[in-house]
Coordinates of C-alpha atoms in Angstrom, one line a residue:
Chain A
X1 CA -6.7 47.1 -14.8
X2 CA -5.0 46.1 -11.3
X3 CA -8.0 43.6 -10.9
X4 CA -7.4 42.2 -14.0
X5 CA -3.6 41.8 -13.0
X6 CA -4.2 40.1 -9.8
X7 CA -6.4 37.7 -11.9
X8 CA -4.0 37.2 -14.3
X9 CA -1.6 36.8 -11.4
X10 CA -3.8 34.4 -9.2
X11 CA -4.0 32.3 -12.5
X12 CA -0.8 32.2 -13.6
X13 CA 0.4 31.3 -10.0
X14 CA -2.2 28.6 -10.3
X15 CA -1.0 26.7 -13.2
X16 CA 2.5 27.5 -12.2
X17 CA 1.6 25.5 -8.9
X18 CA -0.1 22.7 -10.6
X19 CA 3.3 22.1 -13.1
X20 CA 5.7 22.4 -10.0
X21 CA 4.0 20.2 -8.1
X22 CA 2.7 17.3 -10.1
X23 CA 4.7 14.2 -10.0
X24 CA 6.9 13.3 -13.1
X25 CA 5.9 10.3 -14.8
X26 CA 8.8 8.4 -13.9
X27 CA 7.6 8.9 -10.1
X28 CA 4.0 7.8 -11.1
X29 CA 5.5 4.9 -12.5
X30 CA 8.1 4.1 -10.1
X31 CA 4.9 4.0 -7.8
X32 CA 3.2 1.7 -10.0
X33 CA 6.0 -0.6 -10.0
X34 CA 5.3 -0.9 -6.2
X35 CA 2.0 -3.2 -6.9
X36 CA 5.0 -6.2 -7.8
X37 CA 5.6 -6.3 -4.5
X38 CA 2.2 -5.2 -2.9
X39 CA 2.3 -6.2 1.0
X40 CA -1.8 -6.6 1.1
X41 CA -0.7 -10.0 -0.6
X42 CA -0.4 -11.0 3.1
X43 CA -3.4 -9.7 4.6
X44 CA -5.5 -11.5 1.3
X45 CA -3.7 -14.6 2.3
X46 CA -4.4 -14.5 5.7
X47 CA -8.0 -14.0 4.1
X48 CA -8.2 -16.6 2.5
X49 CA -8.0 -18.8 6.0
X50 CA -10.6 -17.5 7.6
X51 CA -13.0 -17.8 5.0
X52 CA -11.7 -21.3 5.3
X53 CA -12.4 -21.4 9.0
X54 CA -15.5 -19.4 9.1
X55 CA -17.4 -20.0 5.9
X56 CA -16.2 -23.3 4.4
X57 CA -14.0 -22.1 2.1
X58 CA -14.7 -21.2 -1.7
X59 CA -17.0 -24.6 -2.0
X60 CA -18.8 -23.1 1.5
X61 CA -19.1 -19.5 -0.2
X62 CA -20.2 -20.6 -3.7
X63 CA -22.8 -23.0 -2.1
X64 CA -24.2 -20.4 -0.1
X65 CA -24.5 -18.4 -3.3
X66 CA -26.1 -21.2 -5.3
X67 CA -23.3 -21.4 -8.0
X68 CA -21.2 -24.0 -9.0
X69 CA -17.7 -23.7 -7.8
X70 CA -16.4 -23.2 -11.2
X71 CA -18.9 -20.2 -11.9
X72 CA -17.9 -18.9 -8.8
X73 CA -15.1 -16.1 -10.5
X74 CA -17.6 -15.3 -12.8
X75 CA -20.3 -14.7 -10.0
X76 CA -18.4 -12.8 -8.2
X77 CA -17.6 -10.5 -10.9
X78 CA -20.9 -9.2 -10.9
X79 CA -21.2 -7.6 -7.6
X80 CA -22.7 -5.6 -5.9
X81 CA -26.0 -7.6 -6.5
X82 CA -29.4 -8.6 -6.2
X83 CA -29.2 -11.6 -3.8
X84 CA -32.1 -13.2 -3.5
X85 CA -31.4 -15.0 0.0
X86 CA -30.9 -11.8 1.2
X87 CA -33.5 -9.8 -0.6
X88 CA -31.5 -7.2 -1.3
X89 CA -28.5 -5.8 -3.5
X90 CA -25.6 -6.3 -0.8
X91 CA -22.0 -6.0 -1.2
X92 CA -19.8 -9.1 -1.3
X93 CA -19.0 -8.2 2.6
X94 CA -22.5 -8.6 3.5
X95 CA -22.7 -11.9 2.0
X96 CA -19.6 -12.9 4.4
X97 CA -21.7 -12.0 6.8
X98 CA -24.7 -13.9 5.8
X99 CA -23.0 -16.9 5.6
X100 CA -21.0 -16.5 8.8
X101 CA -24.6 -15.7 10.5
X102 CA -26.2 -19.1 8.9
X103 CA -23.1 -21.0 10.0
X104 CA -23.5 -20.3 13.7
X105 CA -20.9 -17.8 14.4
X106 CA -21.2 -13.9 15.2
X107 CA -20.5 -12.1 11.5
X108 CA -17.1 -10.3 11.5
X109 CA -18.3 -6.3 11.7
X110 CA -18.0 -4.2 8.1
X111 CA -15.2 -1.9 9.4
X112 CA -12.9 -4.5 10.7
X113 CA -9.7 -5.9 9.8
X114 CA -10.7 -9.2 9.4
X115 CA -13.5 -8.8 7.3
X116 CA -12.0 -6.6 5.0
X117 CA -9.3 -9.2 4.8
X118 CA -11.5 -11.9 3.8
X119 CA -14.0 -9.9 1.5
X120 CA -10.4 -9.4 -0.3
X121 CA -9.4 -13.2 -0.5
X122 CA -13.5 -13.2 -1.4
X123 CA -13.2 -10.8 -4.4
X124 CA -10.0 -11.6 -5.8
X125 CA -11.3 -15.3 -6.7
X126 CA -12.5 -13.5 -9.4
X127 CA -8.7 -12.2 -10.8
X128 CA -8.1 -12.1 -13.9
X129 CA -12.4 -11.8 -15.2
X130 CA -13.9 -8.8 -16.3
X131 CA -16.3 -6.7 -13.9
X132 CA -19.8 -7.9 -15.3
X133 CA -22.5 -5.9 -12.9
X134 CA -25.5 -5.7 -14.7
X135 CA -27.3 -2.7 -13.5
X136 CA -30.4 -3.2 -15.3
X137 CA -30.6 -7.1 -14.0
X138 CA -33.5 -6.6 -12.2
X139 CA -35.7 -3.7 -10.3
X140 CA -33.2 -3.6 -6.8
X141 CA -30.7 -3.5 -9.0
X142 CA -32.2 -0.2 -11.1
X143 CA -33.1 1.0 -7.8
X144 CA -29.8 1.1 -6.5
X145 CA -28.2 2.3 -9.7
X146 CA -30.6 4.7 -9.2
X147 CA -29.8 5.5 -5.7
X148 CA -26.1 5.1 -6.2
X149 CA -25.9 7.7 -9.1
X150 CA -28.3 10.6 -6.7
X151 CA -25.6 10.0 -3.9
X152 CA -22.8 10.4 -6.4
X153 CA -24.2 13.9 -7.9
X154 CA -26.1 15.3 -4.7
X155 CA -24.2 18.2 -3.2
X156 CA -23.4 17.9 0.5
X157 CA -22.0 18.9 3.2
X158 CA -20.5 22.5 3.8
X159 CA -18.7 23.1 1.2
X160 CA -22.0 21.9 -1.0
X161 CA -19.5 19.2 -2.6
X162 CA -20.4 16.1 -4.5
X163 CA -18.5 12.8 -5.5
X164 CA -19.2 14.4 -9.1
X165 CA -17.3 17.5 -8.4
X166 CA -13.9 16.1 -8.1
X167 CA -14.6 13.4 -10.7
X168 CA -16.6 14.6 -13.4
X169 CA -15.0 14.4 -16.6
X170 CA -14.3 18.4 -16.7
X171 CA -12.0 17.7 -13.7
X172 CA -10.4 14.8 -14.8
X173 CA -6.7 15.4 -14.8
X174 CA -6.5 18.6 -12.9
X175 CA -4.1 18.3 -10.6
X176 CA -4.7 17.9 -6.6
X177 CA -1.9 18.2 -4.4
X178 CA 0.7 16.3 -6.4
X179 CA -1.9 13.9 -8.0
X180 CA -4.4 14.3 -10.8
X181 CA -8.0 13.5 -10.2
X182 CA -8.9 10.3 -11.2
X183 CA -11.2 8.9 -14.2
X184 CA -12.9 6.5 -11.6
X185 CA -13.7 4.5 -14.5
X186 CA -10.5 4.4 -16.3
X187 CA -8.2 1.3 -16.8
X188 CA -5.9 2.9 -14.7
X189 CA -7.3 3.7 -11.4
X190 CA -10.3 0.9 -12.0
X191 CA -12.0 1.9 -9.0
X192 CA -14.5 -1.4 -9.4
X193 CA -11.8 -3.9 -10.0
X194 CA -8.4 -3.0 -7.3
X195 CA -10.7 -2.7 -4.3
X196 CA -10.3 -3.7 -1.3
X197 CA -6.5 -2.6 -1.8
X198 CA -3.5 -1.9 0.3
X199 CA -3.7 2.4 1.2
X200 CA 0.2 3.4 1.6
X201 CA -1.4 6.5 3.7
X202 CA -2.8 4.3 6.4
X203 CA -0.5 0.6 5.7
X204 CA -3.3 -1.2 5.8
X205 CA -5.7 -2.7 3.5
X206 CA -9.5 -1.3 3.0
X207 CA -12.4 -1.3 1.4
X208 CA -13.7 0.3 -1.4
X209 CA -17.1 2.1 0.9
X210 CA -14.2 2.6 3.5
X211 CA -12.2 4.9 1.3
X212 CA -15.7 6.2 0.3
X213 CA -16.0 7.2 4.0
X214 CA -12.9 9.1 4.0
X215 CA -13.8 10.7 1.0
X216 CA -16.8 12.1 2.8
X217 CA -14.9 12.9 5.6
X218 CA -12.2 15.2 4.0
X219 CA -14.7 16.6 1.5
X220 CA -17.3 17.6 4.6
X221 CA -19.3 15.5 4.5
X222 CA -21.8 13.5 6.3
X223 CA -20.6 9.8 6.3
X224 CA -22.9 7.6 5.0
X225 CA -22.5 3.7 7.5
X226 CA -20.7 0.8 5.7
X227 CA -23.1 -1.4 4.2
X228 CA -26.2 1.1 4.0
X229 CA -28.7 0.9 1.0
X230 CA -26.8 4.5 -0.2
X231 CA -23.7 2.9 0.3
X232 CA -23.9 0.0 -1.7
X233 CA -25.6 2.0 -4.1
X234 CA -22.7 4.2 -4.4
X235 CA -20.6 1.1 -4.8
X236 CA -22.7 -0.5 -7.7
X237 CA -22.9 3.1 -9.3
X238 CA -18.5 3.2 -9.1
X239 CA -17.7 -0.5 -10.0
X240 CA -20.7 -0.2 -13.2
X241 CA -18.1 3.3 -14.3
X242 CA -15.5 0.5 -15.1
X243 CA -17.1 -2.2 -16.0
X244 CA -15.3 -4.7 -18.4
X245 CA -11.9 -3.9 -16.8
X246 CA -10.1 -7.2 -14.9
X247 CA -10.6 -7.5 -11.8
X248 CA -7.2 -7.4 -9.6
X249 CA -7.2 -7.7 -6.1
X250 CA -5.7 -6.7 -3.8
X251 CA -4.7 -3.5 -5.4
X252 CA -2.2 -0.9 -4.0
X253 CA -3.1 2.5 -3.7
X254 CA -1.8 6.3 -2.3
Chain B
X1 CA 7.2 -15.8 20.2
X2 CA 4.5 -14.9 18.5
X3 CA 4.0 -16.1 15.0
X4 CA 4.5 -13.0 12.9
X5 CA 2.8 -13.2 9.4
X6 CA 5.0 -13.0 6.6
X7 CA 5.6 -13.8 2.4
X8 CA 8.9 -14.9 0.1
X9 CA 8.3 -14.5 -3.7
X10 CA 10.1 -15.6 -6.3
X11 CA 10.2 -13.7 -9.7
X12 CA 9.9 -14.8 -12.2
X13 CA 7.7 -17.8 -11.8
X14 CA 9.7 -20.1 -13.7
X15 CA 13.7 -19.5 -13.7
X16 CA 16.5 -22.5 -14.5
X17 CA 19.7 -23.1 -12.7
X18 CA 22.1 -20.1 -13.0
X19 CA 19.4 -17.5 -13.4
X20 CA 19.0 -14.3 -11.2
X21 CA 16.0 -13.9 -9.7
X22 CA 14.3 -11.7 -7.6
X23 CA 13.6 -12.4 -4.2
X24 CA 10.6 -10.2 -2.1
X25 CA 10.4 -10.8 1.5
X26 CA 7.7 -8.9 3.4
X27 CA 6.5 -8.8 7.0
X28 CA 3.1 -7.9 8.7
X29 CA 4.7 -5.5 11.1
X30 CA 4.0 -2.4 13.0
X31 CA 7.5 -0.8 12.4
X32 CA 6.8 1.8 15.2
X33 CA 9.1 4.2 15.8
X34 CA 9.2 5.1 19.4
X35 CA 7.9 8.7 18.3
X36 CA 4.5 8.2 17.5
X37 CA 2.0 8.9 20.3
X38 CA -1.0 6.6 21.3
X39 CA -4.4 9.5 20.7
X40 CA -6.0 7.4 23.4
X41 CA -3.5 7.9 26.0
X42 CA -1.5 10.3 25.1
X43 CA 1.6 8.4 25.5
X44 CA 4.7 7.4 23.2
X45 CA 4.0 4.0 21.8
X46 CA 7.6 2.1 22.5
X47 CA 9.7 1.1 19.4
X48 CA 9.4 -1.7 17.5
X49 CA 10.5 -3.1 14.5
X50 CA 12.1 -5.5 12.3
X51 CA 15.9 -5.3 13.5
X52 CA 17.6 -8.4 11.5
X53 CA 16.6 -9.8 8.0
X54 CA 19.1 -13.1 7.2
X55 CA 18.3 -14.3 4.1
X56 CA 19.8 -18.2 3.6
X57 CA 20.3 -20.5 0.9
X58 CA 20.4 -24.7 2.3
X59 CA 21.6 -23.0 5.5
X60 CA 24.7 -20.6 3.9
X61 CA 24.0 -17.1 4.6
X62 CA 23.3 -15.4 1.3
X63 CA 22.5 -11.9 2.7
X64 CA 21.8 -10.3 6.1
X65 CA 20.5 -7.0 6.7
X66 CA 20.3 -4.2 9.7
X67 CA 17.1 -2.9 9.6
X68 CA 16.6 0.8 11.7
X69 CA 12.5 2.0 12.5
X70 CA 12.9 4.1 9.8
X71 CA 11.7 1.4 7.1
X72 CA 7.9 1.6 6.2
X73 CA 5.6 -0.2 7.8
X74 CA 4.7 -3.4 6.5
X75 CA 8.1 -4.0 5.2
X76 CA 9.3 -5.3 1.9
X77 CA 12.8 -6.2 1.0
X78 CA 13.5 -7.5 -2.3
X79 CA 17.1 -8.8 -3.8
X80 CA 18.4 -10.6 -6.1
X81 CA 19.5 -13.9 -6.2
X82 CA 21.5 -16.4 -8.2
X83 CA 19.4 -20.0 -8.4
X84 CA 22.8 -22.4 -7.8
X85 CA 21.0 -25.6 -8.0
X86 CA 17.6 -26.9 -6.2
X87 CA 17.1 -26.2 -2.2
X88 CA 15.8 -24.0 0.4
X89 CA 15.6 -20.4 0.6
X90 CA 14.4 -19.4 4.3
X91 CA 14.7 -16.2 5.8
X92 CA 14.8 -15.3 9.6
X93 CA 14.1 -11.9 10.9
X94 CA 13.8 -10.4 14.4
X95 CA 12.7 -7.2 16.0
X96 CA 14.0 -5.0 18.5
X97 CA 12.0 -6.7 21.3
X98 CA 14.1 -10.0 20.5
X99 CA 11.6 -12.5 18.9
X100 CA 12.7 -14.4 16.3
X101 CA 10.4 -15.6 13.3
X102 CA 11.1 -17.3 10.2
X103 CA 10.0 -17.8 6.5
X104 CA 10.9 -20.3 3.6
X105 CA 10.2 -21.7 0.0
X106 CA 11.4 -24.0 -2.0
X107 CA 14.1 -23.1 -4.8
X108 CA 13.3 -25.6 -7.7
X109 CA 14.5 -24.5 -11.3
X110 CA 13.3 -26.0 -14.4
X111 CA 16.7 -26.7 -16.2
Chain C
X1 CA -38.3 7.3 4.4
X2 CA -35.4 6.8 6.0
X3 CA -32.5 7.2 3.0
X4 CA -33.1 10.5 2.8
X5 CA -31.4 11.8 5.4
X6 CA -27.9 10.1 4.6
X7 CA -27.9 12.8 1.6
X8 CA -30.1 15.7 2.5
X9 CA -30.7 15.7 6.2
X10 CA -26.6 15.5 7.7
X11 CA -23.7 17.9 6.7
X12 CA -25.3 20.9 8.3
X13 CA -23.5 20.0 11.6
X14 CA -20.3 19.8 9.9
X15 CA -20.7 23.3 8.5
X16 CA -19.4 25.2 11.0
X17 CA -17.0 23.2 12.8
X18 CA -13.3 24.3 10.4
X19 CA -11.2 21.7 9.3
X20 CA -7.4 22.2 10.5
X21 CA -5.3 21.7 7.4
X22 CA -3.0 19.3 6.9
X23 CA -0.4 21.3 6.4
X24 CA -1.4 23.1 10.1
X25 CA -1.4 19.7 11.7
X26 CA 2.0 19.2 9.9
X27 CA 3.2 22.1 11.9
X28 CA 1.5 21.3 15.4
X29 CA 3.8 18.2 14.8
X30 CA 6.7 19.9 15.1
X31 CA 6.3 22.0 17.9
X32 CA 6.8 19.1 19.8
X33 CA 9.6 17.3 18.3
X34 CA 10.0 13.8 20.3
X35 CA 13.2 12.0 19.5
X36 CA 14.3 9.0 17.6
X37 CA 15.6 6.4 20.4
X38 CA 18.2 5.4 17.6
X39 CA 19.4 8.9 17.2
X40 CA 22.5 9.4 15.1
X41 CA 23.4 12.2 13.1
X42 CA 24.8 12.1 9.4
X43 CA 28.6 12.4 10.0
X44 CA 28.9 9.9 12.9
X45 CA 26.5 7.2 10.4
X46 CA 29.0 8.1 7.8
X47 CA 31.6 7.1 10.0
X48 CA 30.9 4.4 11.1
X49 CA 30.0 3.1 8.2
X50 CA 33.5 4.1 6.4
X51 CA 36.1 4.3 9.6
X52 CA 36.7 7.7 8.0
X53 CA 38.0 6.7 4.5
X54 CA 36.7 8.8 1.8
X55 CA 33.6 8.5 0.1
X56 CA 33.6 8.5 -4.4
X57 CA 30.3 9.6 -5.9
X58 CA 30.3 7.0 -8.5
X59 CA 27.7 6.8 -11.6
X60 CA 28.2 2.6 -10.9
X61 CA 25.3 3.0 -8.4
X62 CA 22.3 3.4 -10.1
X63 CA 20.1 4.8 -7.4
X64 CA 16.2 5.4 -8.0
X65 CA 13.7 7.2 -5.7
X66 CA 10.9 9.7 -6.2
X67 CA 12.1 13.3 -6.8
X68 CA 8.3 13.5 -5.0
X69 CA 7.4 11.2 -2.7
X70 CA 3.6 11.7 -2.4
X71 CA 3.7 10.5 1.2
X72 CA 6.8 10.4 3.5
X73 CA 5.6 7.3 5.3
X74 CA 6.2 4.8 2.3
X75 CA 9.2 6.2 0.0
X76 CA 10.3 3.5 -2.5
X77 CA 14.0 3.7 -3.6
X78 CA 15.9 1.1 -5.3
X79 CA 19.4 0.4 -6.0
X80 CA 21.9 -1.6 -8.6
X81 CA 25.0 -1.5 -7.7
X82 CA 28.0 -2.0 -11.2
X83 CA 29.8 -5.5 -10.0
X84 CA 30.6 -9.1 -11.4
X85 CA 29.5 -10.2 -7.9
X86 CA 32.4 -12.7 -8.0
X87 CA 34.2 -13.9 -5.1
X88 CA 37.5 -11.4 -5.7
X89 CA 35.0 -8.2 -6.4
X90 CA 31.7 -7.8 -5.2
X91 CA 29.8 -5.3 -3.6
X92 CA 29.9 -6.0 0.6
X93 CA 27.2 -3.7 1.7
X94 CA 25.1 -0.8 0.8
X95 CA 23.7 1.5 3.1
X96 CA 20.7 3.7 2.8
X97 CA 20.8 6.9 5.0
X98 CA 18.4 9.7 5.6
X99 CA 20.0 12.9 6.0
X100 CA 17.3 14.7 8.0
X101 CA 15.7 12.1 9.8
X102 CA 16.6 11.7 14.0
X103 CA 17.9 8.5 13.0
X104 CA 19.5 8.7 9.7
X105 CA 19.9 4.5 9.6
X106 CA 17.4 3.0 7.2
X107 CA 19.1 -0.4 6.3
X108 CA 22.5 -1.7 5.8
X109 CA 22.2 -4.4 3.1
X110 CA 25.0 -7.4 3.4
X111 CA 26.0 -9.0 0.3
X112 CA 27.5 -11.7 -1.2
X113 CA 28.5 -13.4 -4.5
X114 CA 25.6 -15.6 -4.5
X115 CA 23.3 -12.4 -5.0
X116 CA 24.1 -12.6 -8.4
X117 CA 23.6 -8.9 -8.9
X118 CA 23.9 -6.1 -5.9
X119 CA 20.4 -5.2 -5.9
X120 CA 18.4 -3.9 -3.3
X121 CA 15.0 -2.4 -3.5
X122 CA 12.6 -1.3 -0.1
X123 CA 10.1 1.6 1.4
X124 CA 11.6 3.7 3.7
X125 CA 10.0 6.8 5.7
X126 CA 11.2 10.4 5.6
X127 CA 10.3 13.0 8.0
X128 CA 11.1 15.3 5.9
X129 CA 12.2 17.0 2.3
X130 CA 15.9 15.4 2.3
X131 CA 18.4 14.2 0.9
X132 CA 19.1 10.2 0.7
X133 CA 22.6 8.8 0.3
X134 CA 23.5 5.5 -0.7
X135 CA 27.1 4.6 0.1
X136 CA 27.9 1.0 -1.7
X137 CA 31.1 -0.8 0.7
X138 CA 33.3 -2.4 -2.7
X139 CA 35.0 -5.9 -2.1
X140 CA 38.6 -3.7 -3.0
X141 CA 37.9 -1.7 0.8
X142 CA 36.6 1.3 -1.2
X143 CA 33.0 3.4 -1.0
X144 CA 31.1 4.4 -3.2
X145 CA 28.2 7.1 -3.3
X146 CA 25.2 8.4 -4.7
X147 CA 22.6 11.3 -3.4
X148 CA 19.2 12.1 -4.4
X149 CA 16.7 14.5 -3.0
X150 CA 13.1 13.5 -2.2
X151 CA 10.7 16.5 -1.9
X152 CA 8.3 14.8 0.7
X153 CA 4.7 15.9 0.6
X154 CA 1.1 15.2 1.1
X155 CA -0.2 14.0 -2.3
X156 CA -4.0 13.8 -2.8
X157 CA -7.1 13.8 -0.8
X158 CA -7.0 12.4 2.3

């Protein structure tokens, strides 16, 4: 009888919590509103120049892809993907990093400022298009669907967490400190589409596999490196979730 | 003076004479409070931020703002505005440590 | 192969070292308060601001900002201010103060005419759970007011 109070109890406390402590949705959308004026518009901007200075621009970034300038959106849409050149599914960082490497000059590392400002000039070229990855393109790109999807559902770590525990669709909604968990997939939080974005929690903007990293990192678990075959897995497992919704870059986020 | 990186937009996109409009000003800028400590040495990092925000239409002053370290990072101001005719909107802004920097766009209504 | 041990091989080291929580580290914070250089209380902002003339809480400021601010280091508010904006009554200058934080100064916002409208929107931090208070300077010498309470907390993962 007392267990079944304190259970009761514990519950009821529970739910109670989650009600008090959500955000009303005139917060949420007061928050929203924020993306209007979204200060990683300056950080894309200053993106755009040095993909101008390094890599020639979007004619020196669409050549180096083998696309015509006005397929380029399009192109991009579909990343991660299988790049033949680089014989491999890479990110669209990586490709920065190609091109800087065939153009004579010392790549711009994955984690720093710079190149997450120009992989965000990079990706939003494609504003406005629909994500198109195609996961079943090719073999790498099964593989790493493949590999992304295992990475997503394997427990880890201490606490034996997965991505898929905090974003399966059982979970969807609960509420986590203030905030529900996400639909990854959604139209809302369109994980594939609004990365890199601004974070308001570090003022900065950041990549998608960055703010995978800190996932890991508060859920326990071992970090998997920027630009590994897991991690771009991971990526091309996240953006395929919400594929069809319009890209919009830079997007602004907790 | 260091060139401090910074962005005026105009909302709506199109607007004619005698229409408000709304005016975002943001700066790339630390905003540091003088109470935040370096992790690497241990010591305060010293204050600095945006002090002064004057926002000018053809050179008259339409607005001017005192700005404390309490602002967020990044900062973003937005006002409103009342297009009087074509011209220059620039805005200059300094910081505590006494640079100066400044920003403009052209005003140009359709009607 | 290698891949492997990004997902099966790591984590174990992780285990047993605890994670602090943020709500700890929140606390550790505070044992060691360092001060604003800008330091100002509430009363002497206030004063300054209105040489000691009263202040009206008016329903003509329209003053928006989270009842829960996810994260106290980017706090949105927005304010709209009731005026003609003409030259012979306008709003002056609003102010945006922070009760609890060591300097309650966020920004004093200037006006004139040519605004239009008296309409001001930016992100400010709090240190706290407070209360902000918006006190609009009217063209007629008098100030207006408006309060809201923003329940400051750490939203989300990480």
């Amino acid at each position: 009888m007392k267990k079944t109070l304190i259970l009761l109890a514990a519950s009821a406390a529970l739910a109670f919590g989650g009600e008090q402590f959500s955000m009303s949705d005139a917060d949420r959308a007061m928050y929203a509103e924020m993306l209007e004026s979204n200060p990683a518009e300056m950080f894309v901007a200053g993106g755009a120049d040095l993909l101008e200075e390094h890599c020639g621009g979007d004619a020196g970034l669409a050549k180096f892809l083998d696309v015509s300038e006005e397929k380029l959106p399009e192109y991009i849409a579909g990343f991660p993907r299988y790049v033949k050149k680089l014989e491999g599914v890479v990110a669209l960082d990586q490709v920065l990093q190609a091109l800087m490497a065939q153009n004579k000059q010392k790549p711009f590392a994955l984690k720093s400022a710079e190149m997450f400002a120009m992989s965000a000039y990079a990706k939003s070229i494609a504003n406005d298009v629909e994500i198109n990855i195609d996961v079943t393109a090719n073999a790498p790109m099964k593989k790493a669907y493949a590999l992304g999807k295992e990475v997503y559902e394997t427990k880890r770590g201490g606490r034996g967490l997965a991505c898929l525990s905090c974003h399966s669709s059982d979970v969807i909604g609960s509420i986590l400190r203030t905030q529900p968990l996400p639909d990854l997939g959604d139209a809302e939080s369109n994980s594939g589409g609004t990365w890199p974005a601004y974070r308001m929690t570090k003022s900065s903007l950041t990549t998608i596999q960055k703010r995978f990293q800190g996932c890991m990192q508060n859920a326990l678990l071992a970090v998997i490196p920027l630009g590994s075959e897991e991690m771009v897995a991971l990526e091309v497992y996240i953006t395929n979730l919400g594929k069809g919704n319009a890209i919009a870059i830079p997007g602004l986020k907790r | 003076m260091g060139k401090v990186k910074s962005l005026i937009k105009i909302k709506p996109n199109k607007y004619n004479t005698g229409d408000i409009v709304k005016v975002d000003f943001m700066v790339m800028h630390p905003m540091e409070t003088g109470m935040r400590t370096d992790k690497q040495t241990g010591k305060l990092v010293p204050a600095d931020y945006i002090n002064e925000v004057k926002f000018f239409f053809n050179d008259a002053l339409i607005t001017n703002m005192s700005v404390w370290e309490t602002v967020s990072t990044n900062p973003v101001f937005t006002i409103n505005f009342k297009v009087p005719s074509e011209g220059t909107l620039k805005v200059v802004f300094k910081d505590n440590k006494g640079s100066t920097n400044e920003q403009s766009t052209k005003i140009k209504p359709k009607g | 192969m290698q891949r492997r041990s990004f997902i099966k091989g790591f984590g174990v080291v992780l285990a047993a070292s605890a994670v602090v929580p943020v709500t700890m580290m929140a606390e550790e914070a505070k044992k060691a308060p360092v001060q604003s250089p800008n330091k100002m209380n509430i009363d002497s902002a206030i004063k300054a601001i209105t040489g000691g003339k009263a202040l009206v809480p008016s329903s003509k400021i329209e003053f928006k900002a989270p009842e829960i601010a996810e994260n106290g280091a980017v706090v949105p508010v927005k304010i709209t201010v009731e005026s003609p904006m003409t030259k012979d009554d306008y709003v002056k200058a609003i102010h945006i103060l922070a009760k609890k934080n060591g300097n309650v100064r966020c920004t004093d916002i200037f006006l004139t005419p040519a605004n239009g409208t008296a309409h001001f929107a930016t992100r400010i931090k709090l240190g706290e759970t407070q209360d902000i208070l918006v006190i609009a300077q009217m063209s007629d010498g008098t100030f207006l007011s408006a309060t809201q309470n923003v329940k400051v907390t750490i939203g989300g993962c990480g």
